[in-house]
PDB file of C-alpha atoms in Angstrom:
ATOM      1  CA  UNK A  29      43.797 -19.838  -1.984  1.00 52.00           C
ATOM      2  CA  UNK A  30      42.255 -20.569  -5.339  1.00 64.00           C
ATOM      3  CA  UNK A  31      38.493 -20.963  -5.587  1.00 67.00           C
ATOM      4  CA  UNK A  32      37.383 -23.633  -7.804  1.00 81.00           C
ATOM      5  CA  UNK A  33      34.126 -23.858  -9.777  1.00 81.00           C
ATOM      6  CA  UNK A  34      33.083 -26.599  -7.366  1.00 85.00           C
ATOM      7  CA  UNK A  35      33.749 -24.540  -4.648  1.00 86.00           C
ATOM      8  CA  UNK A  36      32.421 -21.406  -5.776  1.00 86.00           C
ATOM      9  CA  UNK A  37      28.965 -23.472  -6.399  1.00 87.00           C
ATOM     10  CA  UNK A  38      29.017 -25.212  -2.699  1.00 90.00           C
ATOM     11  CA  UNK A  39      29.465 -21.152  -1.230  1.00 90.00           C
ATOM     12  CA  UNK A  40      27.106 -20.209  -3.366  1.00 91.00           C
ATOM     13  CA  UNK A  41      24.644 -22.742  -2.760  1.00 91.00           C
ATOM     14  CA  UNK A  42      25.179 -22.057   1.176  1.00 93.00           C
ATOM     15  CA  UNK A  43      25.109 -18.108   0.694  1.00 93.00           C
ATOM     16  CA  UNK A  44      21.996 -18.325  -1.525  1.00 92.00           C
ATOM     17  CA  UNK A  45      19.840 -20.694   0.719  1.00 94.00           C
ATOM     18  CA  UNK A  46      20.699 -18.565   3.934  1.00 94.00           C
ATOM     19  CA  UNK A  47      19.889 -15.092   2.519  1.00 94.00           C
ATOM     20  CA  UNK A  48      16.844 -16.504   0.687  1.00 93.00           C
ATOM     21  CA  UNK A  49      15.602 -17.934   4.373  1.00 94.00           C
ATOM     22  CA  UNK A  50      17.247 -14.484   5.983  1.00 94.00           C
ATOM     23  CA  UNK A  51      15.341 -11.932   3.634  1.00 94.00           C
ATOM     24  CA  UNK A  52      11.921 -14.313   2.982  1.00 94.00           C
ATOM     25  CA  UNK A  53       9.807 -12.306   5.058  1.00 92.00           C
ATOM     26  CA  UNK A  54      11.315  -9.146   3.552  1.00 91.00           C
ATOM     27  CA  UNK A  55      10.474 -10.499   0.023  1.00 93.00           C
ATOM     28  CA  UNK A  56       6.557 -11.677   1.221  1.00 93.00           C
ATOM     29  CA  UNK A  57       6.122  -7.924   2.620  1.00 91.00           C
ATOM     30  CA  UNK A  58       7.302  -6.521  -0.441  1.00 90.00           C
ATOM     31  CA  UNK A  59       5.562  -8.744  -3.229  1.00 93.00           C
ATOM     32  CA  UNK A  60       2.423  -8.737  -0.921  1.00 93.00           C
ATOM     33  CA  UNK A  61       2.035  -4.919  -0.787  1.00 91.00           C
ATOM     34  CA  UNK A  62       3.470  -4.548  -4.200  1.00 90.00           C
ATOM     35  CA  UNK A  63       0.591  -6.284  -5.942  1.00 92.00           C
ATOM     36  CA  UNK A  64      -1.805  -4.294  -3.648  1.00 91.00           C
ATOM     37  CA  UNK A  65      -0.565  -0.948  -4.120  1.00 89.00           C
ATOM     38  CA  UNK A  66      -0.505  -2.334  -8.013  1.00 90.00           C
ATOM     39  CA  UNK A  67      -4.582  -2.487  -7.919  1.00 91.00           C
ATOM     40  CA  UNK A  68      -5.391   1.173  -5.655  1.00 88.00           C
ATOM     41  CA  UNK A  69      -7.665   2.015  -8.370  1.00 89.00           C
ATOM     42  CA  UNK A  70      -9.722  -1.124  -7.096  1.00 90.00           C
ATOM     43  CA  UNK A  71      -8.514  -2.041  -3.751  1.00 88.00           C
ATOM     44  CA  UNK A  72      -7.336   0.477  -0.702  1.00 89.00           C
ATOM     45  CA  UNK A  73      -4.750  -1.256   0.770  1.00 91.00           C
ATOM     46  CA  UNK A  74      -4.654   1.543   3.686  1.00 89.00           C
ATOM     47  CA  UNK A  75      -8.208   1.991   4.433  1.00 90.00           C
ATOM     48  CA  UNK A  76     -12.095   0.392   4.086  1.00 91.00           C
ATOM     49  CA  UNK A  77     -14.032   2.792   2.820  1.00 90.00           C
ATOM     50  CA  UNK A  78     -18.250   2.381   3.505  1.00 90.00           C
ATOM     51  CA  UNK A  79     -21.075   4.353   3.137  1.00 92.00           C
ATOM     52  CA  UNK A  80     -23.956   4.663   5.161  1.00 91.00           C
ATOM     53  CA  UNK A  81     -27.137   6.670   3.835  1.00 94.00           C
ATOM     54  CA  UNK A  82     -29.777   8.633   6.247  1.00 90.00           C
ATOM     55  CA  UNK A  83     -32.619  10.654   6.089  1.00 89.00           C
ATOM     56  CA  UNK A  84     -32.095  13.637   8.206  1.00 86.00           C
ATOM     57  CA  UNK A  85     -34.815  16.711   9.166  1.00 82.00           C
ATOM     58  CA  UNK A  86     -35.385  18.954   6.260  1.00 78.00           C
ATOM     59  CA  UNK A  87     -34.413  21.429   5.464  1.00 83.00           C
ATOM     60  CA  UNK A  88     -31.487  21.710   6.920  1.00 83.00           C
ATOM     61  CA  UNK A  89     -30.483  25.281   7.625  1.00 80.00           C
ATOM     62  CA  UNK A  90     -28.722  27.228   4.918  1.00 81.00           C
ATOM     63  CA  UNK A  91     -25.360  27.811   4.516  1.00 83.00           C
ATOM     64  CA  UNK A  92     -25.643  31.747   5.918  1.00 85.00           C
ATOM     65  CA  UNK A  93     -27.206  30.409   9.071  1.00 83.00           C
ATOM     66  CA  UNK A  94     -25.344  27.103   9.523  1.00 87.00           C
ATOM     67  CA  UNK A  95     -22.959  27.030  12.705  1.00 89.00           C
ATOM     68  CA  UNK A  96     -20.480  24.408  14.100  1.00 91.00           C
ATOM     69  CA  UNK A  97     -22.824  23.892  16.655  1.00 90.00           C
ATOM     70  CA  UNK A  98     -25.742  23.013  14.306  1.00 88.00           C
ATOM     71  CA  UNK A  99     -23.242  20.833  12.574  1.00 90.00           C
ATOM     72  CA  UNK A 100     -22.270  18.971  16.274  1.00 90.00           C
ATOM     73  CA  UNK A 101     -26.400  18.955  16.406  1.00 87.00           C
ATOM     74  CA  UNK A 102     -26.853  17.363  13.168  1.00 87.00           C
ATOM     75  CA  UNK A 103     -24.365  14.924  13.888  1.00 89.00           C
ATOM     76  CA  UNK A 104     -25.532  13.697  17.223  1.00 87.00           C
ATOM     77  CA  UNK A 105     -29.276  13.407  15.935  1.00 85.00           C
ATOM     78  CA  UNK A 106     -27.523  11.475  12.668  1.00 85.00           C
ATOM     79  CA  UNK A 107     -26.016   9.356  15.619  1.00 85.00           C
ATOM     80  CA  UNK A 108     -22.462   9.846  13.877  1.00 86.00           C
ATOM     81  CA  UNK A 109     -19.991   9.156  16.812  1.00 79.00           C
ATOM     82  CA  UNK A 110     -16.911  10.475  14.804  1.00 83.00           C
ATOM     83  CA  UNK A 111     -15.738  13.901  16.558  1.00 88.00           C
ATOM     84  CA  UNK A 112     -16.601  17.178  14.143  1.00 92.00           C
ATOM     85  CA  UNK A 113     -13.781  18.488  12.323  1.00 94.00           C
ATOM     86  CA  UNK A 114     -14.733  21.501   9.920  1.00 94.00           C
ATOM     87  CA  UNK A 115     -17.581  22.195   7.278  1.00 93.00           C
ATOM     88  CA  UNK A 116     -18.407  23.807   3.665  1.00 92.00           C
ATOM     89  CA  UNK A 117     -20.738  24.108   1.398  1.00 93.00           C
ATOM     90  CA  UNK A 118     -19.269  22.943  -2.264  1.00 92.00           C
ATOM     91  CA  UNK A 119     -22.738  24.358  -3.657  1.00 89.00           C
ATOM     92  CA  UNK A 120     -25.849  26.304  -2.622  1.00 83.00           C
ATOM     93  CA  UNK A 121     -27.610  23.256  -1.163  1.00 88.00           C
ATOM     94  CA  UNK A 122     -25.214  20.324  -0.111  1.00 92.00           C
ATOM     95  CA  UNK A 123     -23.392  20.317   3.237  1.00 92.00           C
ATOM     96  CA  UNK A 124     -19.899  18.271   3.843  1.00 94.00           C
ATOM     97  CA  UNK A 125     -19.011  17.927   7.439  1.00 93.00           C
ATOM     98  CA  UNK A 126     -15.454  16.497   7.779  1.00 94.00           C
ATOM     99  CA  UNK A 127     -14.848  13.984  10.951  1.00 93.00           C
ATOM    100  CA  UNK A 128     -12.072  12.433  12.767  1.00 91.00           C
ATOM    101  CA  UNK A 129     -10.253  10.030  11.216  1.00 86.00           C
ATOM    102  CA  UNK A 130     -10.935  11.017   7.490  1.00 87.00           C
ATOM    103  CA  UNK A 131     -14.495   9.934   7.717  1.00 91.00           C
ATOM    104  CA  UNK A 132     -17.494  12.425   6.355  1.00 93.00           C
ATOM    105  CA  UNK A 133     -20.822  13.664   6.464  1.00 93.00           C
ATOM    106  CA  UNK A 134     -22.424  14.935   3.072  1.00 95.00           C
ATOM    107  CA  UNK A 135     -26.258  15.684   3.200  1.00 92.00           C
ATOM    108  CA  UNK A 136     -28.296  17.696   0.614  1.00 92.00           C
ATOM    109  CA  UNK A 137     -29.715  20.545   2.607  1.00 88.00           C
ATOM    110  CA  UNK A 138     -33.532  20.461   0.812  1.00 89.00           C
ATOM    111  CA  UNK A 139     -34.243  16.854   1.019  1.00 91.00           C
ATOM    112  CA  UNK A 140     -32.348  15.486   4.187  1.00 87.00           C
ATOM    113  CA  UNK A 141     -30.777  13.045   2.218  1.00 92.00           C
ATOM    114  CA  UNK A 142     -27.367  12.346   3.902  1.00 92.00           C
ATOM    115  CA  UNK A 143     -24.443   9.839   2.848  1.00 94.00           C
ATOM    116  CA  UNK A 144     -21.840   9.416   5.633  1.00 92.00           C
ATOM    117  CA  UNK A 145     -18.632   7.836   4.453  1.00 92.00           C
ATOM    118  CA  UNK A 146     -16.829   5.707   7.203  1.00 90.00           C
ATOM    119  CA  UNK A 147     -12.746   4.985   6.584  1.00 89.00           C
ATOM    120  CA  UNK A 148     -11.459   2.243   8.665  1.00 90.00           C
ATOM    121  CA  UNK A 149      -7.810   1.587   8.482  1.00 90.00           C
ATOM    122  CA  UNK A 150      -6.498  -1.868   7.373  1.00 91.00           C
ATOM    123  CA  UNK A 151      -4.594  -3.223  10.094  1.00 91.00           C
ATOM    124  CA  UNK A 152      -2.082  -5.694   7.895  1.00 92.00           C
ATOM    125  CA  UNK A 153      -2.568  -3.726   4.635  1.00 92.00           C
ATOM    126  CA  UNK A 154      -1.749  -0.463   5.823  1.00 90.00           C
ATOM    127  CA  UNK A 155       0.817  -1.844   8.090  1.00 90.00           C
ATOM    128  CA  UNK A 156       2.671  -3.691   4.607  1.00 90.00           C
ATOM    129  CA  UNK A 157       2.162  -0.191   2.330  1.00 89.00           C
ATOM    130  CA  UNK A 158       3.491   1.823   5.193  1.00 88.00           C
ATOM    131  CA  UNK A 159       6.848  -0.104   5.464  1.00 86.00           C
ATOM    132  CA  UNK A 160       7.009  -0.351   1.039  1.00 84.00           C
ATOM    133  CA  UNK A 161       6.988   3.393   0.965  1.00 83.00           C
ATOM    134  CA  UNK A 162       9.988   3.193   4.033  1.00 81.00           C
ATOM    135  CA  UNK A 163       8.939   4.607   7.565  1.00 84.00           C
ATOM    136  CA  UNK A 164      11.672   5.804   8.484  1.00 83.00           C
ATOM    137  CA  UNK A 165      15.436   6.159   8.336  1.00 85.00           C
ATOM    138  CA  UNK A 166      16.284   3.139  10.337  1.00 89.00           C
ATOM    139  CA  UNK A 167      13.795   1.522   7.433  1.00 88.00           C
ATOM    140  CA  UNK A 168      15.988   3.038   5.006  1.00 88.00           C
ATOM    141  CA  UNK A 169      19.571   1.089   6.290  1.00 90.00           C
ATOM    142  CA  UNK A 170      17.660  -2.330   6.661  1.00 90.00           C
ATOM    143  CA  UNK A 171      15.880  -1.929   3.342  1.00 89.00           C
ATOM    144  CA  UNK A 172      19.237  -1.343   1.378  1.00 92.00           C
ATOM    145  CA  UNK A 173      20.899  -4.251   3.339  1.00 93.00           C
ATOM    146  CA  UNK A 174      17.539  -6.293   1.976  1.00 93.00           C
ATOM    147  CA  UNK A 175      18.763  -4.899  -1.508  1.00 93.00           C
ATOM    148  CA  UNK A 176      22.346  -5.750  -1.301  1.00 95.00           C
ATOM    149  CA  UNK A 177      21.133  -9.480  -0.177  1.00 95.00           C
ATOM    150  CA  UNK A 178      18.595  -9.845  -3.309  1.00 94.00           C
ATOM    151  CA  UNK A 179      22.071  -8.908  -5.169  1.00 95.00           C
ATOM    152  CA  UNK A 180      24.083 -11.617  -3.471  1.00 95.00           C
ATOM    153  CA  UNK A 181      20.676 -13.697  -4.194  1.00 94.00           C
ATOM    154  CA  UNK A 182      20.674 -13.272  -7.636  1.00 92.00           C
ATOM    155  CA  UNK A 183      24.534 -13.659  -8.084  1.00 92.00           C
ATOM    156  CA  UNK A 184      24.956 -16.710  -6.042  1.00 92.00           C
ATOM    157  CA  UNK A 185      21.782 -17.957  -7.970  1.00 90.00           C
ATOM    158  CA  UNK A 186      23.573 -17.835 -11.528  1.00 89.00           C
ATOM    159  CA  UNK A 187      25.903 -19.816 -11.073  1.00 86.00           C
ATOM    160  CA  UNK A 188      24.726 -22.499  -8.623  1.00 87.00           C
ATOM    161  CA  UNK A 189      23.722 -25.213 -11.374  1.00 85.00           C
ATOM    162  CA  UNK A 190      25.802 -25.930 -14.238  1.00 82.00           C
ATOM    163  CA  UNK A 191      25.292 -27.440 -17.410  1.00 81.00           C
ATOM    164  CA  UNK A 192      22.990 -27.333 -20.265  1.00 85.00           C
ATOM    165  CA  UNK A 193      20.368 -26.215 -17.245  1.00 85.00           C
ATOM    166  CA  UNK A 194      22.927 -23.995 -16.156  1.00 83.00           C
ATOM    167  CA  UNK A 195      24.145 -19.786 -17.004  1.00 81.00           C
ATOM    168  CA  UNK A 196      25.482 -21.577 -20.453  1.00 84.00           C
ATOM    169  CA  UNK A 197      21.717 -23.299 -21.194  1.00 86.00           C
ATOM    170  CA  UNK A 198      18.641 -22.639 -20.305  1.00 88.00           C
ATOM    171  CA  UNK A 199      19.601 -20.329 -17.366  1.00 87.00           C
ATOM    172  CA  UNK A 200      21.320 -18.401 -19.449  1.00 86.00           C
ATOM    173  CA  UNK A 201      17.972 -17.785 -21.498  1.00 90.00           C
ATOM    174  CA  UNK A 202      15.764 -17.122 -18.706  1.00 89.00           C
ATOM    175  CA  UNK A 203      18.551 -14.292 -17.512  1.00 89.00           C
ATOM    176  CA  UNK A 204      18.409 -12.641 -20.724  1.00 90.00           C
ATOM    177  CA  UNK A 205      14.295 -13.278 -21.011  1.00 91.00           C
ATOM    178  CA  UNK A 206      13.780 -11.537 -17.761  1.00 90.00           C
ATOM    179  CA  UNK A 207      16.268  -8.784 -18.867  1.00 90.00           C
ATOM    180  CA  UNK A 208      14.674  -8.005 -21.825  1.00 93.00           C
ATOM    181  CA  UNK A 209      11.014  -8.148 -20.851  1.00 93.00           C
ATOM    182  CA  UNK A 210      11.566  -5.083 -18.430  1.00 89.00           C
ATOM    183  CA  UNK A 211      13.614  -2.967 -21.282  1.00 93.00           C
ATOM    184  CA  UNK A 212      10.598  -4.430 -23.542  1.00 92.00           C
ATOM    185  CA  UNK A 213       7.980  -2.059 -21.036  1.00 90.00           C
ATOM    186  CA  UNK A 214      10.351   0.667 -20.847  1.00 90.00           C
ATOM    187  CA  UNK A 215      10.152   1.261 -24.491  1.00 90.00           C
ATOM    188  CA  UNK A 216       6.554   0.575 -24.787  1.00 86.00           C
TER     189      UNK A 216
END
């Protein structure tokens, strides 16, 4: 059986608008968490970071005499409900006491003066980067399937019109503009 040129557009057409419906949500997930993870120096996709500030009892004790048990102390009177984790001392007079869930206490052991830090994960952000960096190996098989289909996208996309807005015309200009842009920031 030969295939035609008018054929070979009418499968195409068909193949292209089924994938493209297929693999939309795929693409949206992608591009979404894509232009996030683009922007982390500005934007957390994973978690919402807050701070709190609080004047606790000074001084605090010093770091020689400072227990886990004065840190569980501090915390309750501090009314921080995240469970203790560990502590240090970076320097002579400021505390960090780590918490559950990546969340912190840092108070200068003089003055009181306390900052807690509060991370709250993003439910849809985090959910989006998590899947773009591929959870798993079952992830893996239905990502490269996604892959194969933007393939058969893009194929079945070149040759569906024809004519001067067509591969030969102006199609065949935008291919090699968004070819060359990429190499363009490659050599840059």
């Amino acid at each position: 059986m030969k295939l035609n040129s008018s054929a070979l557009r009418r499968w195409s057409r068909t193949l292209h608008r089924d994938l493209s419906y297929f693999f939309a949500g795929m693409v949206l997930i992608y591009a979404l968490s894509g232009i996030a993870m683009n922007h982390r120096d500005t934007f957390n996709p994973n978690y919402s970071v807050s701070q709190t500030r609080l004047a606790l009892p000074a001084p605090l004790p010093e770091r020689e005499a400072f227990s886990r048990a004065d840190a569980e102390a501090l915390l309750e009177r501090a009314g921080v409900g995240e469970g203790y984790v560990k502590h240090y001392f970076p320097d002579g007079h400021t505390l960090k006491i780590f918490l559950e869930g990546g969340s912190s206490l840092v108070a200068d052991t003089r003055s009181g003066e306390a900052v807690v830090e509060r991370l709250t994960r993003r439910p849809v952000w985090s959910a989006l980067t998590k899947l773009h960096y591929n959870p798993g190996s079952w992830w893996t098989a239905f990502a490269d399937i996604f892959g194969g289909g933007l393939i058969l996208i893009t194929l079945t996309g070149l040759v569906i019109v024809k004519g001067p807005k067509g591969l030969r015309g102006r199609g065949g200009v935008e291919l090699a503009a968004g070819i060359l842009l990429p190499l363009l920031f490659l050599l840059i």
